[in-house]
Tab-separated table of C-alpha atoms and ligand atoms in Angstrom:
chain	number	residue	atom	x	y	z
A	1	MET	CA	145.591	133.307	129.202
A	2	GLN	CA	145.370	129.714	130.157
A	3	ILE	CA	141.699	128.265	128.972
A	4	GLU	CA	140.842	124.831	130.811
A	5	LYS	CA	137.310	125.809	131.522
A	6	VAL	CA	134.568	127.119	129.270
A	7	GLY	CA	131.404	128.370	129.974
A	8	VAL	CA	128.101	128.282	127.788
A	9	VAL	CA	125.414	130.889	128.436
A	10	GLY	CA	122.624	129.311	126.493
A	11	CYS	CA	121.510	125.175	125.174
A	12	GLY	CA	119.779	126.432	122.322
A	13	LEU	CA	120.756	125.344	118.637
A	14	MET	CA	123.797	127.267	119.091
A	15	GLY	CA	124.886	126.894	122.206
A	16	ALA	CA	124.533	123.563	122.463
A	17	GLY	CA	126.615	122.781	119.411
A	18	ILE	CA	129.742	125.368	120.991
A	19	ALA	CA	128.947	122.923	123.815
A	20	GLU	CA	129.775	119.821	122.415
A	21	ILE	CA	132.824	121.191	120.031
A	22	CYS	CA	134.311	122.729	123.572
A	23	ALA	CA	133.379	119.145	125.836
A	24	LYS	CA	135.253	117.128	122.451
A	25	SER	CA	138.366	118.809	122.546
A	26	GLY	CA	138.488	117.891	126.359
A	27	TYR	CA	137.855	121.313	127.382
A	28	GLU	CA	135.569	121.172	130.640
A	29	THR	CA	132.483	122.481	129.834
A	30	VAL	CA	129.291	124.159	131.794
A	31	VAL	CA	126.457	124.858	129.886
A	32	ARG	CA	124.007	126.917	131.595
A	33	GLU	CA	119.994	127.212	130.787
A	34	VAL	CA	117.156	129.571	132.631
A	35	ASN	CA	115.360	126.099	133.729
A	36	ASP	CA	114.903	122.243	133.673
A	37	GLU	CA	112.884	122.058	131.158
A	38	LEU	CA	115.298	124.300	128.648
A	39	LEU	CA	118.666	122.614	129.730
A	40	THR	CA	117.209	118.735	129.493
A	41	LYS	CA	116.090	119.726	125.848
A	42	GLY	CA	119.625	121.222	125.166
A	43	LEU	CA	121.701	118.141	126.221
A	44	ASP	CA	119.346	116.169	124.673
A	45	ARG	CA	120.165	117.669	121.144
A	46	ILE	CA	124.255	117.537	122.480
A	47	GLY	CA	124.232	113.826	123.074
A	48	ARG	CA	122.101	113.202	119.050
A	49	SER	CA	124.591	115.390	117.713
A	50	LEU	CA	127.589	113.053	119.065
A	51	ASP	CA	125.417	110.126	118.545
A	52	LYS	CA	125.277	111.378	114.788
A	53	ALA	CA	128.990	111.771	115.002
A	54	VAL	CA	129.639	108.380	116.111
A	55	CYS	CA	126.903	107.219	112.870
A	56	LYS	CA	128.736	109.065	110.262
A	57	GLY	CA	132.095	108.091	111.919
A	58	LYS	CA	133.360	111.184	112.743
A	59	LEU	CA	133.872	110.121	116.401
A	60	GLU	CA	134.770	106.909	118.120
A	61	GLU	CA	132.304	105.792	120.732
A	62	ASN	CA	134.844	105.651	123.891
A	63	LYS	CA	135.302	109.856	122.380
A	64	LYS	CA	131.918	110.649	122.757
A	65	GLU	CA	132.059	109.223	126.555
A	66	GLU	CA	134.478	111.371	127.294
A	67	ALA	CA	132.975	114.470	125.936
A	68	LEU	CA	129.772	113.458	127.499
A	69	GLY	CA	132.450	112.917	131.030
A	70	LYS	CA	133.734	116.721	130.234
A	71	LEU	CA	130.162	118.520	130.205
A	72	THR	CA	127.621	119.615	132.613
A	73	GLY	CA	124.511	120.705	132.679
A	74	THR	CA	123.282	124.043	135.011
A	75	THR	CA	120.473	126.318	135.786
A	76	ASN	CA	122.835	128.055	138.142
A	77	LEU	CA	125.120	131.178	136.768
A	78	GLU	CA	126.782	130.626	140.233
A	79	ASP	CA	128.476	127.701	138.331
A	80	LEU	CA	130.463	129.710	135.781
A	81	ALA	CA	132.396	131.353	138.387
A	82	ASP	CA	135.494	129.554	137.492
A	83	CYS	CA	135.209	129.386	134.027
A	84	ASP	CA	138.048	130.970	132.000
A	85	LEU	CA	136.277	131.622	129.180
A	86	VAL	CA	132.213	132.371	128.592
A	87	VAL	CA	130.528	131.775	125.766
A	88	GLU	CA	127.316	133.572	125.498
A	89	ALA	CA	124.186	132.215	123.362
A	90	ILE	CA	121.405	133.524	124.308
A	91	ILE	CA	118.449	135.434	122.206
A	92	GLU	CA	119.343	138.220	120.310
A	93	SER	CA	118.118	141.065	122.503
A	94	LEU	CA	120.927	143.702	123.664
A	95	GLU	CA	118.576	144.018	127.009
A	96	HIS	CA	118.814	141.036	128.206
A	97	LYS	CA	122.344	140.509	126.748
A	98	CYS	CA	123.753	143.381	128.849
A	99	GLU	CA	121.712	141.746	131.981
A	100	LEU	CA	123.196	138.650	131.779
A	101	TYR	CA	126.710	140.059	131.485
A	102	ALA	CA	126.320	143.064	134.135
A	103	ALA	CA	125.486	139.531	136.308
A	104	LEU	CA	128.304	137.539	135.488
A	105	ASP	CA	130.822	140.457	135.937
A	106	GLY	CA	129.871	140.357	139.493
A	107	ILE	CA	130.239	136.264	139.616
A	108	VAL	CA	133.110	134.962	137.186
A	109	LYS	CA	136.771	134.963	137.904
A	110	LYS	CA	138.465	138.579	136.842
A	111	SER	CA	140.664	136.761	134.672
A	112	GLY	CA	137.943	134.948	132.615
A	113	VAL	CA	137.317	136.264	128.782
A	114	PHE	CA	133.787	136.974	128.078
A	115	ALA	CA	133.162	136.212	124.750
A	116	SER	CA	129.223	136.849	122.471
A	117	ASN	CA	127.926	134.699	119.750
A	118	THR	CA	125.933	137.753	118.704
A	119	SER	CA	125.422	137.553	115.044
A	120	SER	CA	124.604	141.011	114.430
A	121	LEU	CA	124.507	143.335	117.514
A	122	THR	CA	127.607	145.379	118.764
A	123	ILE	CA	130.020	144.209	120.791
A	124	THR	CA	130.931	147.331	122.133
A	125	GLU	CA	127.699	147.691	123.704
A	126	MET	CA	127.434	144.373	125.349
A	127	ALA	CA	130.871	144.691	126.960
A	128	MET	CA	130.365	148.469	128.548
A	129	ALA	CA	128.166	146.369	130.681
A	130	THR	CA	131.113	144.868	132.084
A	131	LYS	CA	133.997	145.982	133.663
A	132	ARG	CA	136.529	143.660	131.617
A	133	THR	CA	136.174	145.621	128.728
A	134	GLU	CA	139.649	144.413	127.865
A	135	ARG	CA	138.990	140.729	127.999
A	136	PHE	CA	135.662	141.137	126.168
A	137	LEU	CA	135.147	140.012	122.320
A	138	GLY	CA	133.108	138.225	119.670
A	139	LEU	CA	132.951	134.549	118.708
A	140	HIS	CA	130.395	134.067	115.838
A	141	PHE	CA	129.981	130.770	114.970
A	142	PHE	CA	127.588	128.990	112.447
A	143	ASN	CA	125.619	126.518	112.043
A	144	PRO	CA	125.342	123.680	112.034
A	145	VAL	CA	128.196	124.378	115.372
A	146	PRO	CA	130.097	120.937	115.059
A	147	ILE	CA	129.972	121.231	111.397
A	148	MET	CA	130.751	124.382	109.944
A	149	LYS	CA	134.670	125.206	110.482
A	150	LEU	CA	134.439	129.159	110.374
A	151	VAL	CA	134.451	131.062	113.509
A	152	GLU	CA	134.825	135.027	113.511
A	153	VAL	CA	136.515	136.395	116.068
A	154	VAL	CA	135.460	139.831	116.935
A	155	ARG	CA	137.591	142.648	118.821
A	156	THR	CA	136.403	146.294	119.686
A	157	ILE	CA	138.827	148.927	120.039
A	158	MET	CA	138.965	148.103	123.716
A	159	THR	CA	140.343	144.269	123.110
A	160	ASP	CA	143.397	143.259	124.938
A	161	ASP	CA	145.583	142.177	121.657
A	162	GLN	CA	147.039	139.109	123.639
A	163	VAL	CA	143.446	137.801	124.358
A	164	PHE	CA	142.605	138.173	120.905
A	165	GLU	CA	145.144	136.545	119.780
A	166	GLU	CA	144.611	133.425	122.256
A	167	THR	CA	141.192	133.618	121.886
A	168	LYS	CA	142.020	132.622	117.762
A	169	GLU	CA	144.178	129.820	118.881
A	170	PHE	CA	141.688	128.475	121.217
A	171	ILE	CA	139.200	128.529	118.766
A	172	ARG	CA	142.026	126.330	116.337
A	173	SER	CA	142.578	123.807	119.378
A	174	LEU	CA	138.578	123.435	118.728
A	175	GLY	CA	139.343	122.005	115.164
A	176	LYS	CA	137.926	125.702	113.671
A	177	GLU	CA	139.312	128.772	111.398
A	178	PRO	CA	139.124	131.611	113.053
A	179	VAL	CA	138.451	135.106	110.798
A	180	SER	CA	139.599	138.455	112.682
A	181	CYS	CA	136.517	141.192	112.105
A	182	GLN	CA	136.074	144.432	113.186
A	183	ASP	CA	132.632	145.409	115.264
A	184	ASN	CA	130.840	146.045	112.479
A	185	SER	CA	127.001	144.965	112.415
A	186	GLY	CA	127.167	141.392	110.850
A	187	PHE	CA	130.862	141.352	110.918
A	188	ILE	CA	131.984	139.821	107.256
A	189	VAL	CA	129.427	136.938	106.806
A	190	ASN	CA	126.132	138.357	107.858
A	191	ARG	CA	127.133	141.670	106.187
A	192	LEU	CA	127.034	139.484	102.693
A	193	LEU	CA	124.799	136.732	103.497
A	194	VAL	CA	121.810	138.565	105.277
A	195	PRO	CA	121.168	140.672	101.784
A	196	TYR	CA	121.376	137.841	99.496
A	197	LEU	CA	119.259	135.922	101.543
A	198	LEU	CA	117.025	139.230	101.992
A	199	ASP	CA	116.814	139.275	98.435
A	200	ALA	CA	115.957	136.101	97.446
A	201	ILE	CA	112.238	136.297	99.467
A	202	ARG	CA	112.029	139.815	97.578
A	203	GLY	CA	112.737	137.785	93.983
A	204	LEU	CA	110.058	135.220	95.266
A	205	GLU	CA	107.106	138.121	96.207
A	206	GLU	CA	108.573	139.886	92.967
A	207	GLY	CA	107.704	136.036	91.345
A	208	ILE	CA	110.881	134.960	89.029
A	209	GLY	CA	110.430	131.754	90.395
A	210	THR	CA	108.833	129.420	92.803
A	211	VAL	CA	110.466	128.597	95.581
A	212	GLU	CA	112.076	125.510	94.276
A	213	ASP	CA	112.957	127.131	91.371
A	214	ILE	CA	115.117	129.169	93.217
A	215	ASP	CA	116.418	127.088	95.664
A	216	LYS	CA	117.272	124.580	93.063
A	217	ALA	CA	119.173	127.905	90.869
A	218	MET	CA	121.398	129.163	93.267
A	219	GLN	CA	122.192	125.577	94.798
A	220	LEU	CA	123.020	123.849	91.115
A	221	GLY	CA	124.304	127.156	89.123
A	222	CYS	CA	126.644	128.383	91.930
A	223	GLY	CA	127.320	125.523	93.892
A	224	TYR	CA	126.017	126.394	96.866
A	225	PRO	CA	124.999	123.563	99.688
A	226	MET	CA	121.681	124.928	100.638
A	227	GLY	CA	119.379	127.332	98.268
A	228	PRO	CA	118.543	130.361	100.131
A	229	LEU	CA	115.107	129.918	100.898
A	230	THR	CA	116.065	126.310	102.410
A	231	LEU	CA	118.668	128.043	104.184
A	232	LEU	CA	116.551	130.584	105.787
A	233	ASP	CA	113.979	127.859	106.941
A	234	PHE	CA	117.693	126.268	108.296
A	235	VAL	CA	118.730	129.492	110.370
A	236	GLY	CA	114.894	130.723	111.644
A	237	LEU	CA	113.511	132.955	109.764
A	238	ASP	CA	112.705	134.794	113.525
A	239	THR	CA	116.409	134.960	113.623
A	240	THR	CA	116.780	135.913	110.020
A	241	TYR	CA	114.154	139.037	110.891
A	242	TYR	CA	115.710	139.564	114.011
A	243	ILE	CA	119.482	140.146	112.537
A	244	ALA	CA	118.067	142.181	109.263
A	245	ASN	CA	116.243	144.868	111.850
A	246	ILE	CA	119.406	145.038	113.871
A	247	MET	CA	121.787	145.687	110.452
A	248	PHE	CA	119.013	147.583	108.740
A	249	GLU	CA	118.671	149.738	112.006
A	250	GLU	CA	122.678	150.292	111.986
A	251	TYR	CA	123.466	150.917	108.345
A	252	ARG	CA	120.211	152.762	107.706
A	253	GLU	CA	120.561	150.765	103.894
A	254	LYS	CA	117.742	149.157	101.434
A	255	ARG	CA	119.387	145.995	101.374
A	256	PHE	CA	119.003	144.903	105.004
A	257	ALA	CA	115.441	145.668	105.262
A	258	PRO	CA	113.193	142.605	106.149
A	259	PRO	CA	110.964	142.403	103.326
A	260	PRO	CA	106.956	142.100	104.056
A	261	LEU	CA	106.786	138.509	103.124
A	262	LEU	CA	109.603	137.485	105.623
A	263	LYS	CA	107.537	139.653	108.730
A	264	GLN	CA	104.157	138.423	107.558
A	265	MET	CA	105.715	134.635	107.830
A	266	VAL	CA	107.190	135.673	111.307
A	267	LEU	CA	103.876	136.848	112.769
A	268	ALA	CA	102.256	133.427	111.209
A	269	GLY	CA	104.307	131.445	113.466
A	270	ARG	CA	106.592	130.094	110.089
A	271	LEU	CA	109.354	129.716	111.022
A	272	GLY	CA	111.170	127.534	109.577
A	273	ARG	CA	112.709	123.539	110.052
A	274	LYS	CA	112.093	124.441	114.062
A	275	SER	CA	108.506	125.319	113.896
A	276	GLY	CA	107.292	122.826	111.304
A	277	ARG	CA	107.108	125.465	108.726
A	278	GLY	CA	108.619	128.239	106.772
A	279	PHE	CA	108.792	128.006	103.200
A	280	TYR	CA	108.514	124.288	102.540
A	281	ASP	CA	106.757	122.056	104.807
A	282	TYR	CA	108.443	119.903	107.692
A	283	SER	CA	105.335	118.210	109.870
A	284	ASN	CA	106.701	114.690	108.750
A	285	SER	CA	110.282	115.281	108.782
B	301	LIG	N1	128.934	116.145	114.289
B	301	LIG	C1	129.976	115.905	113.408
B	301	LIG	N2	130.367	115.839	111.921
B	301	LIG	C2	129.314	115.350	111.886
B	301	LIG	C3	127.866	115.733	112.683
B	301	LIG	C4	128.148	115.741	113.757
B	301	LIG	N3	126.506	115.604	114.533
B	301	LIG	N4	126.528	115.374	111.569
B	301	LIG	C5	126.959	115.252	110.464
B	301	LIG	N5	128.692	115.735	110.350
B	301	LIG	C6	129.469	115.143	109.088
B	301	LIG	C7	129.066	114.397	108.308
B	301	LIG	O1	130.039	112.804	108.224
B	301	LIG	C8	129.735	114.901	106.737
B	301	LIG	O2	131.132	114.825	106.558
B	301	LIG	P1	131.600	114.578	105.476
B	301	LIG	O3	131.248	115.435	104.499
B	301	LIG	O4	133.428	114.287	105.749
B	301	LIG	O5	131.074	112.921	105.305
B	301	LIG	C9	129.674	116.772	106.674
B	301	LIG	O6	129.397	116.568	108.269
B	301	LIG	C10	128.106	116.875	106.168
B	301	LIG	O7	127.340	116.252	106.829
B	301	LIG	P2	125.793	115.337	106.452
B	301	LIG	O8	126.109	114.719	105.478
B	301	LIG	O9	124.844	114.669	107.327
B	301	LIG	O10	124.935	116.597	105.942
B	301	LIG	P3	124.926	117.394	104.273
B	301	LIG	O11	125.799	116.987	103.532
B	301	LIG	O12	123.074	116.956	104.165
B	301	LIG	O13	125.341	118.946	104.954
B	301	LIG	C11	124.974	121.154	105.757
B	301	LIG	C12	124.716	119.281	105.765
B	301	LIG	C13	126.279	120.949	106.237
B	301	LIG	C14	124.732	121.761	106.603
B	301	LIG	C15	125.142	121.944	104.538
B	301	LIG	O14	123.808	121.764	103.599
B	301	LIG	C16	125.703	123.075	104.530
B	301	LIG	O15	126.496	123.028	104.990
B	301	LIG	N6	124.365	124.088	104.467
B	301	LIG	C17	124.578	125.555	104.415
B	301	LIG	C18	124.709	125.744	105.980
B	301	LIG	C19	124.867	127.435	106.147
B	301	LIG	O16	125.026	128.252	105.142
B	301	LIG	N7	125.413	127.445	107.653
B	301	LIG	C20	125.446	129.068	107.902
B	301	LIG	C21	124.233	129.545	108.195
B	301	LIG	S1	124.501	131.116	108.791
B	301	LIG	C22	124.710	131.088	110.353
B	301	LIG	O17	124.689	130.233	110.895
B	301	LIG	C23	125.094	132.024	110.929
B	301	LIG	C24	124.116	133.258	111.265
B	301	LIG	O18	124.241	133.957	112.015
B	301	LIG	C25	122.814	133.497	110.289
């Protein structure tokens, strides 16, 4: 499996980060969004992140230009036809994902490998929407993608051993560290992280401390880079709500059940940083 060209479907927070690191690592990268407006927004996000990397001394100006030269945006799925690897990072909806994979299966060359960046849906279910079940796996990146070192590489019982090993090599070529996971909802990180985040909300509901004190406690007491409520705002309360529901549905365990306050905040549009308000107010930042 020779990876030269990578397709990324979805140019939101995660898709933009994935496209950025692929282009930065020298892969010809095509990123697809559903319309011009979202594509422009996504490409701007990549541009800003590359500028930030230059400002922080992580990337030379000429390398930024090289990365941009490797990157193409499109709204047309057909432009992914000759990709060796397609990474999907669209909304966490099984229905939308399966529909997309069925379409991609008819477009992308037979040797192309498909990978989903899902954080909690079952990879097997998506693979079954295609005829390339042995060339299908999960690649779960973490936010912010250009900074976080980990990628969970998820195999199903159908994934070909060689495809799995070579995809881990590809991840290393992006400067990331792979961990191997089985196809269990939440894989390793969210299986541990989601109950912790939900418990922080339950703690807030029960009055164990204020938003600021809960965050300060975990940040300074345990050395976490962010407190749990700041991290929830960072990940997005809607995203966390989706993930928790999927995991609760899968495991039927109370620790994955979204607490009422999370649901209320999502309904109220307090989604975290992206909406300007979550547990904290970002309207001036
Ligand atoms: N490109 C490359 N490097 C960059 C960069 C960019 N665009 N922006 C910043 N950097 C570098 C900086 O130079 C810096 O490097 P050094 O440490 O070597 O100096 C480093 O990245 C950190 O940057 P900042 O100083 O700007 O940021 P910070 O110190 O305030 O840290 C943070 C920000 C990385 C987000 C940190 O707070 C953190 O690690 N938070 C936790 C994030 C986390 O847990 N993410 C996982 C979420 S869960 C998930 O994603 C999965 C899911 O399914 C829900």
